[in-house]
Short mmCIF file of C-alpha atoms in Angstrom, two decimals:
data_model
loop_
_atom_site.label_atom_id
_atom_site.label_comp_id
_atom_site.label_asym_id
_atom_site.label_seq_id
_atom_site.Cartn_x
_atom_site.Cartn_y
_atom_site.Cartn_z
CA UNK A 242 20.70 -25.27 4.06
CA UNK A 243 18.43 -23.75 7.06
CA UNK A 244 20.72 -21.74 9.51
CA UNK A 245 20.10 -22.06 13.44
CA UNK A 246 17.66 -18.83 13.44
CA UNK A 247 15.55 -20.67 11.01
CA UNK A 248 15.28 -24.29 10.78
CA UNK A 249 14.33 -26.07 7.84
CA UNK A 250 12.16 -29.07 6.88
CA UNK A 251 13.75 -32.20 6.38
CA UNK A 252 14.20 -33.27 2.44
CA UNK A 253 11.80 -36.31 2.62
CA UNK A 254 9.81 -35.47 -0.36
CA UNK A 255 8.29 -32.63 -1.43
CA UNK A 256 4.13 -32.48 -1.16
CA UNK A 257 1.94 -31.80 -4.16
CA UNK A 258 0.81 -28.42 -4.03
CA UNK A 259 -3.03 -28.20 -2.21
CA UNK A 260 -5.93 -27.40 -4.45
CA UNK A 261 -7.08 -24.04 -3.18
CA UNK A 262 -10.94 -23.35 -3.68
CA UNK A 263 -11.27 -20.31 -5.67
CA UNK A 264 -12.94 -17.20 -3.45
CA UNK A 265 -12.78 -14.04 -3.95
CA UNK A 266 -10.84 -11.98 -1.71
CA UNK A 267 -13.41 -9.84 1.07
CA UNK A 268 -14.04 -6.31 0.79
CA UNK A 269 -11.91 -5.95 4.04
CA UNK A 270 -8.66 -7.18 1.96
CA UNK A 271 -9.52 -4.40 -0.56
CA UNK A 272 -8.95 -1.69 2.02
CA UNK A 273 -5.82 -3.45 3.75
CA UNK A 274 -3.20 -0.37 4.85
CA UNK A 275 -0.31 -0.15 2.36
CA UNK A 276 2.28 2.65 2.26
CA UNK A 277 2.19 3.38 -1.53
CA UNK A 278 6.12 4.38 -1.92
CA UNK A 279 7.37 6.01 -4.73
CA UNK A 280 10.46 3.75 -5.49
CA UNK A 281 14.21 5.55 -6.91
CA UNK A 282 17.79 4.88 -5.74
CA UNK A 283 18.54 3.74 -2.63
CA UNK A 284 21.83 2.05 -1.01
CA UNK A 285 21.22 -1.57 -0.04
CA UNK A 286 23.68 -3.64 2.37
CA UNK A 287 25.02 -3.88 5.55
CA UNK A 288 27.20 -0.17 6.18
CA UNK A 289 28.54 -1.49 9.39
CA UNK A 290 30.50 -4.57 8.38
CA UNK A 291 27.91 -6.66 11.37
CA UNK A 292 26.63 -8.92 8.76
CA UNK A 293 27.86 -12.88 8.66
CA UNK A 294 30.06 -13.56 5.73
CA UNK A 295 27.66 -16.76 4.12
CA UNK A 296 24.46 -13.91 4.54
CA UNK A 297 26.64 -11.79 1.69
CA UNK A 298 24.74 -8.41 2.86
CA UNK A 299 27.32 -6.58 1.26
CA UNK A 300 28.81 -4.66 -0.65
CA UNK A 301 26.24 -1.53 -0.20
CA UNK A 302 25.54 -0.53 -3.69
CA UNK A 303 22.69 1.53 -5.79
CA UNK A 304 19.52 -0.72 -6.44
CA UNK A 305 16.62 1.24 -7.94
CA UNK A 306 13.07 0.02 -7.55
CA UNK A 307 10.27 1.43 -8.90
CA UNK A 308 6.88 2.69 -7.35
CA UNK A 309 5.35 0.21 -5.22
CA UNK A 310 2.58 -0.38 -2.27
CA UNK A 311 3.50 -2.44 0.90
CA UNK A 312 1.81 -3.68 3.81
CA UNK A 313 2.00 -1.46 6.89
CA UNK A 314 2.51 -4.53 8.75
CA UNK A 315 2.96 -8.26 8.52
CA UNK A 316 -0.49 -10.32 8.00
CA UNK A 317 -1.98 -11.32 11.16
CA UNK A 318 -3.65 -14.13 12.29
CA UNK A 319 -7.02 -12.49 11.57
CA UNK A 320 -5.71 -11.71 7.96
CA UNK A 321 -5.21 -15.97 7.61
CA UNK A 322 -8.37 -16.72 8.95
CA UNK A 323 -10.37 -14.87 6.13
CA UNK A 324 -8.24 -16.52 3.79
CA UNK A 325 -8.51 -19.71 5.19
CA UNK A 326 -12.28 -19.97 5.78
CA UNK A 327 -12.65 -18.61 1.70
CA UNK A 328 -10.49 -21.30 0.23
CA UNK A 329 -9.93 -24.05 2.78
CA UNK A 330 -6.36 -23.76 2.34
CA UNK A 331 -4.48 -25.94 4.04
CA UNK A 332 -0.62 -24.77 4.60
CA UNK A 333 2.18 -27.05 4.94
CA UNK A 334 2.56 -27.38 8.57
CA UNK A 335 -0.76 -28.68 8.42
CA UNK A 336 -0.27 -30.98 5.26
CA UNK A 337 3.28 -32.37 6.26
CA UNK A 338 1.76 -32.80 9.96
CA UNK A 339 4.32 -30.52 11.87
CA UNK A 340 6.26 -27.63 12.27
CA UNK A 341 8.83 -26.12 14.79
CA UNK A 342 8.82 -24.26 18.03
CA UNK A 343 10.94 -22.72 20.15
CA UNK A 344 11.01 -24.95 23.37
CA UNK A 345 9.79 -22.46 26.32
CA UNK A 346 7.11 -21.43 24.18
CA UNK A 347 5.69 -25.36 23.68
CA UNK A 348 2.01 -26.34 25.56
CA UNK A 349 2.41 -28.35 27.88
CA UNK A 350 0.24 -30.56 26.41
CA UNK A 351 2.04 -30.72 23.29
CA UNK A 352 4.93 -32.13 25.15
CA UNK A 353 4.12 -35.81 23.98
CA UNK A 354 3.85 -34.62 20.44
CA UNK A 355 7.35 -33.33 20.31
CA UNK A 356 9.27 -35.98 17.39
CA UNK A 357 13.31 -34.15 17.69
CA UNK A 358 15.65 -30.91 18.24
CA UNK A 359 17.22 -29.66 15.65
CA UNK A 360 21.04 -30.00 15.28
CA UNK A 361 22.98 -27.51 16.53
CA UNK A 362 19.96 -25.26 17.96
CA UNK A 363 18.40 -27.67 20.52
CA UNK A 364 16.04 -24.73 21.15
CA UNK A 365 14.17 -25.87 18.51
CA UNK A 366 11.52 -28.44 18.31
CA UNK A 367 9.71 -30.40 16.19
CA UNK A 368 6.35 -30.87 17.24
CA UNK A 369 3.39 -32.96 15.53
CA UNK A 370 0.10 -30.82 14.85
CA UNK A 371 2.13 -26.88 15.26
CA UNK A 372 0.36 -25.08 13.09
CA UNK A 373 -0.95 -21.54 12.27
CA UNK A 374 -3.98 -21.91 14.52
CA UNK A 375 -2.15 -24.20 17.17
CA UNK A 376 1.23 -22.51 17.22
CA UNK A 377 2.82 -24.02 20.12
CA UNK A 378 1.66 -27.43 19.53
CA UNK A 379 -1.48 -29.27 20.18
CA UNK A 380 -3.72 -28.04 23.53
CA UNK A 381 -2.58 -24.08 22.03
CA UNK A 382 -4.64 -21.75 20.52
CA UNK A 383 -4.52 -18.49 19.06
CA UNK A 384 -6.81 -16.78 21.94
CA UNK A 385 -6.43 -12.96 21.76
CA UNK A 386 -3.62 -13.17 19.36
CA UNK A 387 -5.93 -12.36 16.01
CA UNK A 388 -3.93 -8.83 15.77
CA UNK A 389 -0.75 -10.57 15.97
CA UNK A 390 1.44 -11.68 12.78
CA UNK A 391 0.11 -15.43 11.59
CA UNK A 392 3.35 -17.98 11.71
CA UNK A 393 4.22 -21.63 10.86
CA UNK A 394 3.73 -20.05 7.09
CA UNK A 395 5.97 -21.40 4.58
CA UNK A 396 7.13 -19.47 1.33
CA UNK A 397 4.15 -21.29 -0.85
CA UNK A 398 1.75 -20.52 1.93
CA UNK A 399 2.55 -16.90 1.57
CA UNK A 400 2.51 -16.96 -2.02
CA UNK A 401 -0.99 -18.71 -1.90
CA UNK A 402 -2.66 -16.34 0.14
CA UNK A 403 -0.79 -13.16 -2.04
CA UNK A 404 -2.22 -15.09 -5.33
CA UNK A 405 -6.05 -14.88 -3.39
CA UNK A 406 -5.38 -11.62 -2.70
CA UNK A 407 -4.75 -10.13 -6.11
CA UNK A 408 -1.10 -9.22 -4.14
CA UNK A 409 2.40 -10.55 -4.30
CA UNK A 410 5.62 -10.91 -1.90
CA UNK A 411 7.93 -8.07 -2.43
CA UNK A 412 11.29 -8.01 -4.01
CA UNK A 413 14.02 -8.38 -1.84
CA UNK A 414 15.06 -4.37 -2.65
CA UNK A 415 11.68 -3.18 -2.05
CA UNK A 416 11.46 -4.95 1.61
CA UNK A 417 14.50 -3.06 2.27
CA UNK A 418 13.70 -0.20 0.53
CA UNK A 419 10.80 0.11 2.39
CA UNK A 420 12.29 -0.86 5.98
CA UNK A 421 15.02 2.08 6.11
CA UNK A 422 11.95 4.35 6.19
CA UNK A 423 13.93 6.57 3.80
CA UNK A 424 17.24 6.96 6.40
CA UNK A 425 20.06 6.37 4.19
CA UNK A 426 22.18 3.57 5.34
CA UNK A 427 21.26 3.50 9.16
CA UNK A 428 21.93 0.44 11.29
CA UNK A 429 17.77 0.32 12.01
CA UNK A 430 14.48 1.81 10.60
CA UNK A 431 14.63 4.54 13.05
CA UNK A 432 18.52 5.13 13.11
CA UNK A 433 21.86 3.40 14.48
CA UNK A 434 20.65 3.09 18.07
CA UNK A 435 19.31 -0.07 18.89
CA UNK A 436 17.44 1.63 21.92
CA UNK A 437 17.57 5.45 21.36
CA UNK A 438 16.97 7.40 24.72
CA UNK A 439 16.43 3.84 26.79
CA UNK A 440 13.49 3.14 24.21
CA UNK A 441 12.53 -0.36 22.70
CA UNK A 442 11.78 0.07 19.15
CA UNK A 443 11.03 -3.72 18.53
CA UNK A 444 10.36 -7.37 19.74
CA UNK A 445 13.65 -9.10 20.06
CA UNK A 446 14.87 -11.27 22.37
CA UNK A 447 15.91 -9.35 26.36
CA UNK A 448 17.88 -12.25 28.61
CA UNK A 449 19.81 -14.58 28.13
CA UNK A 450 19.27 -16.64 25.03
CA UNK A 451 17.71 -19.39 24.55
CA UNK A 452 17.01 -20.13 28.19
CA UNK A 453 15.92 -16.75 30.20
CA UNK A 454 14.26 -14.49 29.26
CA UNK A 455 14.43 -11.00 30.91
CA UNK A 456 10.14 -9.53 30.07
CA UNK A 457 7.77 -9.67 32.30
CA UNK A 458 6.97 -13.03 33.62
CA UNK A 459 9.68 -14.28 31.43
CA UNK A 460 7.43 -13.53 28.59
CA UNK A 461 8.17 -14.45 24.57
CA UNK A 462 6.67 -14.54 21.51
CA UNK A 463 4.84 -11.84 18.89
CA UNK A 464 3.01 -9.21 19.79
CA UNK A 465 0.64 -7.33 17.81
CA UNK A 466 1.41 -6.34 14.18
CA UNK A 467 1.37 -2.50 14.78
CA UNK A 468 2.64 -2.91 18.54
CA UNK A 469 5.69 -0.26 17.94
CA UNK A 470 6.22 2.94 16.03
CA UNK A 471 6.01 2.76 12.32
CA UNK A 472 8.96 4.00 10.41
CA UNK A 473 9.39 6.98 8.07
CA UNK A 474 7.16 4.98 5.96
CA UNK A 475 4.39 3.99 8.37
CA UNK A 476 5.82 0.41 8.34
CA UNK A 477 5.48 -1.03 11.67
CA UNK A 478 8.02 -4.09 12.90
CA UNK A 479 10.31 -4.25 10.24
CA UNK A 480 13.13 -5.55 12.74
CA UNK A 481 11.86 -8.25 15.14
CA UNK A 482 8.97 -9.47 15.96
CA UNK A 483 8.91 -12.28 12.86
CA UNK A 484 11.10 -12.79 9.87
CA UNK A 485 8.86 -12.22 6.66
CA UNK A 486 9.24 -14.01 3.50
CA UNK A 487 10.60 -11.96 -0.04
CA UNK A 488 9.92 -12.89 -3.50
CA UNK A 489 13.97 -13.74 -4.18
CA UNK A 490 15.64 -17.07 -4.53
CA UNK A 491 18.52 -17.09 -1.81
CA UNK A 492 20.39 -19.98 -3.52
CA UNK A 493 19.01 -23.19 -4.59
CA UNK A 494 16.38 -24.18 -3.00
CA UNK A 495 16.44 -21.54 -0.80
CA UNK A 496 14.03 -18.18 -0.12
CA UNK A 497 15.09 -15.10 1.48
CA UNK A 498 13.65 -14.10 4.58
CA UNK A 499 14.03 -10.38 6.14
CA UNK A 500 13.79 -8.47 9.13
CA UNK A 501 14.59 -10.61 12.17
CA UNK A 502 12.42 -12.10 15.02
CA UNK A 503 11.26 -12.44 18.74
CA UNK A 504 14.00 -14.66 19.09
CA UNK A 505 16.72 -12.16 17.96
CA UNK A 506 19.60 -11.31 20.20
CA UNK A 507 23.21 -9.55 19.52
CA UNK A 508 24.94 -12.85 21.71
CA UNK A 509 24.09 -14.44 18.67
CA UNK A 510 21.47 -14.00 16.12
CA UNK A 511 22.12 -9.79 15.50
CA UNK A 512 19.77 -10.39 12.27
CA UNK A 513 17.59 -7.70 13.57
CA UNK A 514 19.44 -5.19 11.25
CA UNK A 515 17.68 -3.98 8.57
CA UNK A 516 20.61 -4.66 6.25
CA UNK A 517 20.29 -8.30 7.31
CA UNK A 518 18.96 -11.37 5.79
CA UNK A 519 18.55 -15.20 5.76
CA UNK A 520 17.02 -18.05 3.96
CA UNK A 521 14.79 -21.48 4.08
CA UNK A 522 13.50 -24.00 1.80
CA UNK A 523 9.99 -22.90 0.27
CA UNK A 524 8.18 -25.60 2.31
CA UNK A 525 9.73 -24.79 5.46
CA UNK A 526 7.85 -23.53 8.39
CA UNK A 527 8.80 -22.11 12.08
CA UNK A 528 6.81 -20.45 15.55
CA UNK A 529 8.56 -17.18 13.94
CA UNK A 530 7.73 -17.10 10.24
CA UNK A 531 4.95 -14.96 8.40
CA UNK A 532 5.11 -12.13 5.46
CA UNK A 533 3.78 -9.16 4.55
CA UNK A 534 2.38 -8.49 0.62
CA UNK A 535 3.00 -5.92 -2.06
CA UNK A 536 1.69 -4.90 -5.03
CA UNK A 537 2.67 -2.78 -8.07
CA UNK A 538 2.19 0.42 -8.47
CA UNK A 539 1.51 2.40 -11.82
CA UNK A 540 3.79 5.36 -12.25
CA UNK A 541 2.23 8.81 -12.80
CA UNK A 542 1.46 9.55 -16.31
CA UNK A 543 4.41 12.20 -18.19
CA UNK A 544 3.05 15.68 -17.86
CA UNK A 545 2.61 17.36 -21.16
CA UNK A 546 4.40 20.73 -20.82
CA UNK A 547 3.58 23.93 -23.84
CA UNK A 548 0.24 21.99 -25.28
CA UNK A 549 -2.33 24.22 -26.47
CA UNK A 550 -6.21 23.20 -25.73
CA UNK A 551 -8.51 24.39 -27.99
#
């Protein structure tokens, strides 16, 4: 039940789940940047009425979430590497033998590798050997990109690196909790303007989509995790850039995924919202795909008011 922002893996049997070798996590995951936010009431859903009726963003109601820690930013390609060198992880791109890409982003030397477009969103291909480390295909590398978010990671990817890390995938609520910033119902984490003043407040797609596009030297992709403003909670790309993976069940079979991607644009894909959502099957992989953790927090201790010390 993939949609045409995210395409799904084909139902041809699902893969035993890979032995992971048991590692620690490094010192360096201990002292990862997480906004420690301290949960309440907060109205959830699409305000605007923008949202696509099979999404079901609304109605906006009340959902209270309690105190919680979230990455600043989605884990980056450096992030995976640790993880993969502890534990020899293998994800499913890698296991199943292929994942998708968007077609002006594939090597030229993956060209031969490519085995089908996907129905209905030709711009998507299927291409033998994408993977984390070779994300447009086979002759591509990850080259400076180690601060930039790690894709081709499914749902049990994510949840096998959070498991390493002592971490988890957050709720639904709490990814939108903590992508409003603390603005109450705005269209964006940083208000209703898409670009406030003539600014560009995230990585979606500029030009005409899915053939031109309008950066410099008709550029696409991520960029760096961190690469614009944080919110009001120091979270940085909560709209665009890629979509991130949540702990909830969509529908059967099904995951929901948050906050948008490069490949975002209001002709038709306005999923950018922060309000918005969409889905894939667990196993499922794409070019634009990667998460960001959480973790509980504990809530402050009752204070003790009219007690006499001795």
């Amino acid at each position: 039940m993939s949609t045409c922002c995210t395409p799904g893996r084909p139902c041809t049997g699902v893969l035993p789940l890979p032995s992971v070798r048991r590692a620690g996590p490094p010192s360096a995951l201990a002292r990862r940047a997480m906004a420690e936010l301290p949960g309440g009431v907060f109205r959830m859903g699409d305000a605007f009425g923008e949202g696509y009726p099979a999404d079901r963003e609304g109605p906006v109601r009340e959902v209270t979430v309690a105190p919680f820690a979230i990455d600043i930013a989605a884990v980056s390609n450096a992030d995976w590497a640790l993880f993969a060198d502890a534990t020899g992880y293998r994800t499913d791109a890698e296991r199943y033998g292929s994942s998708y890409v968007f077609h002006l982003l594939l090597a030229p030397a993956a060209a031969r590798h490519v085995i089908g477009r996907v129905p209905g969103a030709p711009w998507w291909l299927g291409v033998e050997g994408a993977c984390w480390n070779a994300p447009e295909g086979p002759g591509s590398g990850l080259g400076d990109r180690a601060d930039h978010p790690v894709v081709h990671i499914s749902h049990d990817d994510a949840r096998a690196y959070t498991d390493w890390a002592g971490l988890r995938l957050p709720t639904e609520a709490e990814w939108e909790y903590a992508a409003r910033g603390g603005l109450d119902g705005a269209r964006y984490p940083w208000g209703d303007e898409l670009t406030p003043g003539g600014s560009e407040m995230c990585n979606i797609w500029r030009g005409t989509f899915p053939h031109r596009s309008d950066r410099p030297g008709g550029r696409t992709g991520t960029v760096p995790v961190t690469a614009y403003a944080p919110n009001g909670y120091g979270l940085h790309n909560t709209s665009g850039n890629v979509w991130e993976w949540c702990a909830d069940a969509f529908g059967p079979g099904e995951r929901v995924i948050r906050g948008g991607s490069y490949l975002c644009h209001a002709s038709y894909c306005n999923r950018y919202r922060v309000a918005a959502r969409s889905h894939n099957s667990p196993d499922s992989s794409t070019g634009h795909g990667g998460f960001r953790c959480a973790r509980d927090l504990t809530p402050p201790a009752p204070t003790h008011h009219g007690a006499t010390r001795r």
